[in-house]
């Protein structure tokens, strides 16, 4: 029987107007199409421009991938927000550090979005080598996702970046359209990997 409590995912950047809104809205759109009501995806900023909408160039990226930027307002990251989240995906390593300063208990469920995507790729490869490729039917979707951070952390040693910058998504704020394209180039593949993993996990559970 599936848990009635949604799986809570939080994306984090600095101002909460460029990178984390893109991650929030695209993950939300993809997960809602996959399993309506099963996920709750939100975002926050370590130094948020509270109340501000998504930056226009980020809004264009959200729309281009089928999401909606409407109704967004930046908010400040707080310890309570972190405590109420099952999985925290930050846009850069320093955001992870800042989040853990607010709530050290979030350590085992906080990752940069790009490193988390690499971890899921390893888990996906391992799942594909299982005899029947099916998830354990005794574990509901909520439990599966709430246990996922620990499983991902266990393969971190297999996914270490050659350069620390490969864990980060560039901050495009105030730096022109070219940097928004760079942000998209770094962020979109990670989001697609997460969504692909979610789709495969859901299909295996339902298969």
mmCIF file of N, CA and C in Angstrom, residues 44-134:
data_model
loop_
_atom_site.group_PDB
_atom_site.id
_atom_site.type_symbol
_atom_site.label_atom_id
_atom_site.label_comp_id
_atom_site.label_asym_id
_atom_site.label_seq_id
_atom_site.Cartn_x
_atom_site.Cartn_y
_atom_site.Cartn_z
ATOM 1 N N UNK A 44 14.226 26.907 -2.300
ATOM 2 C CA UNK A 44 14.540 27.998 -1.374
ATOM 3 C C UNK A 44 15.958 28.479 -1.672
ATOM 4 N N UNK A 45 16.312 29.637 -1.103
ATOM 5 C CA UNK A 45 17.637 30.208 -1.321
ATOM 6 C C UNK A 45 18.373 30.466 -0.030
ATOM 7 N N UNK A 46 19.684 30.294 -0.045
ATOM 8 C CA UNK A 46 20.481 30.545 1.155
ATOM 9 C C UNK A 46 20.569 32.034 1.467
ATOM 10 N N UNK A 47 20.443 32.859 0.428
ATOM 11 C CA UNK A 47 20.330 34.320 0.600
ATOM 12 C C UNK A 47 19.264 34.799 -0.390
ATOM 13 N N UNK A 48 18.072 34.348 -0.143
ATOM 14 C CA UNK A 48 16.988 34.516 -1.107
ATOM 15 C C UNK A 48 16.588 35.974 -1.301
ATOM 16 N N UNK A 49 16.204 36.275 -2.534
ATOM 17 C CA UNK A 49 15.597 37.559 -2.863
ATOM 18 C C UNK A 49 14.090 37.379 -2.654
ATOM 19 N N UNK A 50 13.721 37.372 -1.389
ATOM 20 C CA UNK A 50 12.396 36.940 -0.951
ATOM 21 C C UNK A 50 11.272 37.664 -1.698
ATOM 22 N N UNK A 51 10.348 36.847 -2.214
ATOM 23 C CA UNK A 51 9.181 37.381 -2.898
ATOM 24 C C UNK A 51 9.361 37.642 -4.376
ATOM 25 N N UNK A 52 10.598 37.571 -4.871
ATOM 26 C CA UNK A 52 10.862 37.857 -6.276
ATOM 27 C C UNK A 52 10.431 36.686 -7.162
ATOM 28 N N UNK A 53 10.003 36.953 -8.391
ATOM 29 C CA UNK A 53 9.645 35.885 -9.322
ATOM 30 C C UNK A 53 10.898 35.274 -9.948
ATOM 31 N N UNK A 54 10.690 34.252 -10.735
ATOM 32 C CA UNK A 54 11.787 33.646 -11.488
ATOM 33 C C UNK A 54 12.345 34.660 -12.473
ATOM 34 N N UNK A 55 13.669 34.675 -12.613
ATOM 35 C CA UNK A 55 14.287 35.546 -13.611
ATOM 36 C C UNK A 55 13.779 35.180 -15.011
ATOM 37 N N UNK A 56 13.580 36.180 -15.879
ATOM 38 C CA UNK A 56 12.991 35.907 -17.194
ATOM 39 C C UNK A 56 13.698 34.816 -17.994
ATOM 40 N N UNK A 57 15.017 34.810 -17.986
ATOM 41 C CA UNK A 57 15.732 33.788 -18.769
ATOM 42 C C UNK A 57 15.542 32.395 -18.190
ATOM 43 N N UNK A 58 15.458 32.304 -16.862
ATOM 44 C CA UNK A 58 15.168 31.010 -16.243
ATOM 45 C C UNK A 58 13.734 30.589 -16.534
ATOM 46 N N UNK A 59 12.821 31.556 -16.549
ATOM 47 C CA UNK A 59 11.427 31.252 -16.880
ATOM 48 C C UNK A 59 11.322 30.693 -18.296
ATOM 49 N N UNK A 60 12.110 31.240 -19.213
ATOM 50 C CA UNK A 60 12.099 30.738 -20.591
ATOM 51 C C UNK A 60 12.563 29.285 -20.647
ATOM 52 N N UNK A 61 13.577 28.958 -19.843
ATOM 53 C CA UNK A 61 14.085 27.583 -19.815
ATOM 54 C C UNK A 61 13.014 26.648 -19.254
ATOM 55 N N UNK A 62 12.349 27.072 -18.200
ATOM 56 C CA UNK A 62 11.286 26.248 -17.609
ATOM 57 C C UNK A 62 10.212 25.953 -18.643
ATOM 58 N N UNK A 63 9.772 26.975 -19.356
ATOM 59 C CA UNK A 63 8.723 26.782 -20.368
ATOM 60 C C UNK A 63 9.196 25.877 -21.502
ATOM 61 N N UNK A 64 10.466 26.037 -21.883
ATOM 62 C CA UNK A 64 10.998 25.258 -23.004
ATOM 63 C C UNK A 64 10.960 23.759 -22.729
ATOM 64 N N UNK A 65 11.036 23.380 -21.437
ATOM 65 C CA UNK A 65 11.034 21.961 -21.079
ATOM 66 C C UNK A 65 9.683 21.495 -20.536
ATOM 67 N N UNK A 66 8.657 22.308 -20.720
ATOM 68 C CA UNK A 66 7.318 21.864 -20.360
ATOM 69 C C UNK A 66 6.853 22.180 -18.962
ATOM 70 N N UNK A 67 7.587 23.044 -18.252
ATOM 71 C CA UNK A 67 7.159 23.454 -16.919
ATOM 72 C C UNK A 67 6.503 24.815 -16.951
ATOM 73 N N UNK A 68 6.081 25.294 -15.802
ATOM 74 C CA UNK A 68 5.492 26.622 -15.710
ATOM 75 C C UNK A 68 6.160 27.429 -14.603
ATOM 76 N N UNK A 69 6.596 28.662 -14.904
ATOM 77 C CA UNK A 69 7.223 29.504 -13.888
ATOM 78 C C UNK A 69 6.219 30.367 -13.132
ATOM 79 N N UNK A 70 4.956 30.322 -13.553
ATOM 80 C CA UNK A 70 3.955 31.200 -12.956
ATOM 81 C C UNK A 70 3.705 30.850 -11.491
ATOM 82 N N UNK A 71 3.387 31.877 -10.710
ATOM 83 C CA UNK A 71 3.037 31.690 -9.309
ATOM 84 C C UNK A 71 4.221 31.454 -8.391
ATOM 85 N N UNK A 72 5.422 31.721 -8.884
ATOM 86 C CA UNK A 72 6.614 31.480 -8.069
ATOM 87 C C UNK A 72 6.994 32.728 -7.282
ATOM 88 N N UNK A 73 7.448 32.541 -6.048
ATOM 89 C CA UNK A 73 7.994 33.631 -5.232
ATOM 90 C C UNK A 73 9.159 33.082 -4.422
ATOM 91 N N UNK A 74 10.310 33.715 -4.520
ATOM 92 C CA UNK A 74 11.511 33.240 -3.826
ATOM 93 C C UNK A 74 11.296 33.258 -2.310
ATOM 94 N N UNK A 75 11.918 32.284 -1.646
ATOM 95 C CA UNK A 75 11.817 32.235 -0.187
ATOM 96 C C UNK A 75 13.163 31.857 0.416
ATOM 97 N N UNK A 76 13.341 32.227 1.674
ATOM 98 C CA UNK A 76 14.586 31.999 2.384
ATOM 99 C C UNK A 76 14.625 30.586 2.960
ATOM 100 N N UNK A 77 15.762 29.928 2.798
ATOM 101 C CA UNK A 77 15.959 28.611 3.389
ATOM 102 C C UNK A 77 16.019 28.730 4.909
ATOM 103 N N UNK A 78 15.329 27.832 5.602
ATOM 104 C CA UNK A 78 15.307 27.835 7.064
ATOM 105 C C UNK A 78 15.517 26.414 7.584
ATOM 106 N N UNK A 79 15.887 26.284 8.863
ATOM 107 C CA UNK A 79 16.016 24.946 9.438
ATOM 108 C C UNK A 79 14.718 24.144 9.352
ATOM 109 N N UNK A 80 13.580 24.795 9.534
ATOM 110 C CA UNK A 80 12.304 24.081 9.466
ATOM 111 C C UNK A 80 12.054 23.497 8.075
ATOM 112 N N UNK A 81 12.348 24.282 7.038
ATOM 113 C CA UNK A 81 12.180 23.776 5.673
ATOM 114 C C UNK A 81 13.034 22.531 5.471
ATOM 115 N N UNK A 82 14.266 22.563 5.948
ATOM 116 C CA UNK A 82 15.159 21.414 5.800
ATOM 117 C C UNK A 82 14.654 20.211 6.581
ATOM 118 N N UNK A 83 14.170 20.440 7.785
ATOM 119 C CA UNK A 83 13.679 19.325 8.606
ATOM 120 C C UNK A 83 12.486 18.635 7.958
ATOM 121 N N UNK A 84 11.702 19.398 7.210
ATOM 122 C CA UNK A 84 10.484 18.856 6.608
ATOM 123 C C UNK A 84 10.707 18.271 5.218
ATOM 124 N N UNK A 85 11.958 18.059 4.829
ATOM 125 C CA UNK A 85 12.288 17.615 3.477
ATOM 126 C C UNK A 85 12.944 16.239 3.493
ATOM 127 N N UNK A 86 12.546 15.395 2.528
ATOM 128 C CA UNK A 86 13.121 14.052 2.426
ATOM 129 C C UNK A 86 14.418 14.027 1.626
ATOM 130 N N UNK A 87 14.550 14.933 0.658
ATOM 131 C CA UNK A 87 15.721 14.967 -0.213
ATOM 132 C C UNK A 87 16.023 16.416 -0.570
ATOM 133 N N UNK A 88 17.256 16.849 -0.318
ATOM 134 C CA UNK A 88 17.682 18.217 -0.611
ATOM 135 C C UNK A 88 18.705 18.177 -1.742
ATOM 136 N N UNK A 89 18.414 18.908 -2.821
ATOM 137 C CA UNK A 89 19.306 18.962 -3.978
ATOM 138 C C UNK A 89 19.783 20.399 -4.148
ATOM 139 N N UNK A 90 21.067 20.625 -3.913
ATOM 140 C CA UNK A 90 21.616 21.974 -4.009
ATOM 141 C C UNK A 90 22.269 22.189 -5.369
ATOM 142 N N UNK A 91 22.368 23.443 -5.759
ATOM 143 C CA UNK A 91 22.932 23.760 -7.067
ATOM 144 C C UNK A 91 24.456 23.843 -7.040
ATOM 145 N N UNK A 92 25.047 23.942 -5.868
ATOM 146 C CA UNK A 92 26.505 23.988 -5.760
ATOM 147 C C UNK A 92 26.918 23.443 -4.400
ATOM 148 N N UNK A 93 28.183 23.053 -4.301
ATOM 149 C CA UNK A 93 28.674 22.453 -3.060
ATOM 150 C C UNK A 93 28.573 23.417 -1.889
ATOM 151 N N UNK A 94 28.802 24.713 -2.132
ATOM 152 C CA UNK A 94 28.743 25.644 -1.000
ATOM 153 C C UNK A 94 27.319 25.792 -0.469
ATOM 154 N N UNK A 95 26.323 25.580 -1.315
ATOM 155 C CA UNK A 95 24.944 25.590 -0.821
ATOM 156 C C UNK A 95 24.700 24.414 0.113
ATOM 157 N N UNK A 96 25.296 23.283 -0.222
ATOM 158 C CA UNK A 96 25.174 22.112 0.655
ATOM 159 C C UNK A 96 25.760 22.429 2.022
ATOM 160 N N UNK A 97 26.924 23.054 2.017
ATOM 161 C CA UNK A 97 27.555 23.431 3.282
ATOM 162 C C UNK A 97 26.699 24.400 4.085
ATOM 163 N N UNK A 98 26.113 25.377 3.399
ATOM 164 C CA UNK A 98 25.270 26.348 4.087
ATOM 165 C C UNK A 98 24.008 25.702 4.640
ATOM 166 N N UNK A 99 23.447 24.767 3.899
ATOM 167 C CA UNK A 99 22.263 24.063 4.387
ATOM 168 C C UNK A 99 22.590 23.263 5.644
ATOM 169 N N UNK A 100 23.742 22.613 5.647
ATOM 170 C CA UNK A 100 24.108 21.789 6.791
ATOM 171 C C UNK A 100 24.462 22.635 8.008
ATOM 172 N N UNK A 101 24.869 23.877 7.798
ATOM 173 C CA UNK A 101 25.070 24.778 8.924
ATOM 174 C C UNK A 101 23.745 25.094 9.601
ATOM 175 N N UNK A 102 22.678 25.122 8.817
ATOM 176 C CA UNK A 102 21.353 25.386 9.372
ATOM 177 C C UNK A 102 20.785 24.161 10.073
ATOM 178 N N UNK A 103 21.043 22.981 9.514
ATOM 179 C CA UNK A 103 20.502 21.749 10.078
ATOM 180 C C UNK A 103 21.442 20.589 9.758
ATOM 181 N N UNK A 104 22.311 20.275 10.694
ATOM 182 C CA UNK A 104 23.299 19.222 10.470
ATOM 183 C C UNK A 104 22.644 17.858 10.279
ATOM 184 N N UNK A 105 21.420 17.689 10.753
ATOM 185 C CA UNK A 105 20.746 16.400 10.618
ATOM 186 C C UNK A 105 20.389 16.080 9.168
ATOM 187 N N UNK A 106 20.477 17.088 8.294
ATOM 188 C CA UNK A 106 20.165 16.880 6.874
ATOM 189 C C UNK A 106 21.332 16.289 6.101
ATOM 190 N N UNK A 107 22.442 15.998 6.773
ATOM 191 C CA UNK A 107 23.661 15.557 6.103
ATOM 192 C C UNK A 107 23.432 14.393 5.147
ATOM 193 N N UNK A 108 22.718 13.381 5.575
ATOM 194 C CA UNK A 108 22.591 12.151 4.796
ATOM 195 C C UNK A 108 21.530 12.228 3.710
ATOM 196 N N UNK A 109 20.856 13.351 3.591
ATOM 197 C CA UNK A 109 19.848 13.509 2.530
ATOM 198 C C UNK A 109 20.048 14.786 1.728
ATOM 199 N N UNK A 110 21.263 15.323 1.768
ATOM 200 C CA UNK A 110 21.578 16.549 1.044
ATOM 201 C C UNK A 110 22.740 16.308 0.090
ATOM 202 N N UNK A 111 22.526 16.637 -1.190
ATOM 203 C CA UNK A 111 23.515 16.403 -2.239
ATOM 204 C C UNK A 111 23.474 17.575 -3.210
ATOM 205 N N UNK A 112 24.551 17.771 -3.965
ATOM 206 C CA UNK A 112 24.414 18.667 -5.105
ATOM 207 C C UNK A 112 23.651 17.884 -6.177
ATOM 208 N N UNK A 113 22.897 18.593 -6.981
ATOM 209 C CA UNK A 113 22.028 17.932 -7.952
ATOM 210 C C UNK A 113 22.827 17.116 -8.964
ATOM 211 N N UNK A 114 24.006 17.603 -9.330
ATOM 212 C CA UNK A 114 24.793 16.881 -10.330
ATOM 213 C C UNK A 114 25.422 15.615 -9.739
ATOM 214 N N UNK A 115 25.892 15.674 -8.486
ATOM 215 C CA UNK A 115 26.458 14.454 -7.903
ATOM 216 C C UNK A 115 25.357 13.432 -7.646
ATOM 217 N N UNK A 116 24.172 13.901 -7.252
ATOM 218 C CA UNK A 116 23.071 12.973 -7.011
ATOM 219 C C UNK A 116 22.686 12.248 -8.301
ATOM 220 N N UNK A 117 22.678 12.978 -9.404
ATOM 221 C CA UNK A 117 22.367 12.348 -10.688
ATOM 222 C C UNK A 117 23.388 11.267 -11.030
ATOM 223 N N UNK A 118 24.655 11.522 -10.770
ATOM 224 C CA UNK A 118 25.676 10.505 -11.033
ATOM 225 C C UNK A 118 25.447 9.273 -10.163
ATOM 226 N N UNK A 119 25.077 9.487 -8.912
ATOM 227 C CA UNK A 119 24.811 8.370 -8.009
ATOM 228 C C UNK A 119 23.638 7.531 -8.510
ATOM 229 N N UNK A 120 22.592 8.207 -8.984
ATOM 230 C CA UNK A 120 21.437 7.472 -9.495
ATOM 231 C C UNK A 120 21.790 6.668 -10.737
ATOM 232 N N UNK A 121 22.689 7.186 -11.552
ATOM 233 C CA UNK A 121 23.121 6.433 -12.729
ATOM 234 C C UNK A 121 23.773 5.118 -12.323
ATOM 235 N N UNK A 122 24.574 5.152 -11.256
ATOM 236 C CA UNK A 122 25.199 3.924 -10.761
ATOM 237 C C UNK A 122 24.139 2.962 -10.232
ATOM 238 N N UNK A 123 23.190 3.485 -9.457
ATOM 239 C CA UNK A 123 22.130 2.638 -8.917
ATOM 240 C C UNK A 123 21.280 2.045 -10.036
ATOM 241 N N UNK A 124 21.052 2.832 -11.080
ATOM 242 C CA UNK A 124 20.266 2.368 -12.216
ATOM 243 C C UNK A 124 20.972 1.216 -12.930
ATOM 244 N N UNK A 125 22.273 1.359 -13.106
ATOM 245 C CA UNK A 125 23.050 0.303 -13.747
ATOM 246 C C UNK A 125 23.009 -0.976 -12.920
ATOM 247 N N UNK A 126 23.084 -0.829 -11.606
ATOM 248 C CA UNK A 126 23.032 -2.003 -10.732
ATOM 249 C C UNK A 126 21.667 -2.673 -10.805
ATOM 250 N N UNK A 127 20.610 -1.864 -10.831
ATOM 251 C CA UNK A 127 19.251 -2.418 -10.893
ATOM 252 C C UNK A 127 19.039 -3.199 -12.187
ATOM 253 N N UNK A 128 19.638 -2.722 -13.271
ATOM 254 C CA UNK A 128 19.435 -3.373 -14.569
ATOM 255 C C UNK A 128 20.092 -4.745 -14.631
ATOM 256 N N UNK A 129 21.023 -5.034 -13.720
ATOM 257 C CA UNK A 129 21.694 -6.329 -13.709
ATOM 258 C C UNK A 129 20.996 -7.338 -12.798
ATOM 259 N N UNK A 130 19.960 -6.871 -12.076
ATOM 260 C CA UNK A 130 19.208 -7.794 -11.230
ATOM 261 C C UNK A 130 18.465 -8.797 -12.112
ATOM 262 N N UNK A 131 18.143 -9.919 -11.547
ATOM 263 C CA UNK A 131 17.579 -11.020 -12.328
ATOM 264 C C UNK A 131 16.320 -10.615 -13.085
ATOM 265 N N UNK A 132 15.355 -9.972 -12.407
ATOM 266 C CA UNK A 132 14.121 -9.624 -13.097
ATOM 267 C C UNK A 132 13.911 -8.133 -13.234
ATOM 268 N N UNK A 133 14.814 -7.331 -12.657
ATOM 269 C CA UNK A 133 14.720 -5.885 -12.809
ATOM 270 C C UNK A 133 13.584 -5.245 -12.052
ATOM 271 N N UNK A 134 12.937 -5.991 -11.157
ATOM 272 C CA UNK A 134 11.789 -5.444 -10.452
ATOM 273 C C UNK A 134 12.185 -4.956 -9.065
#
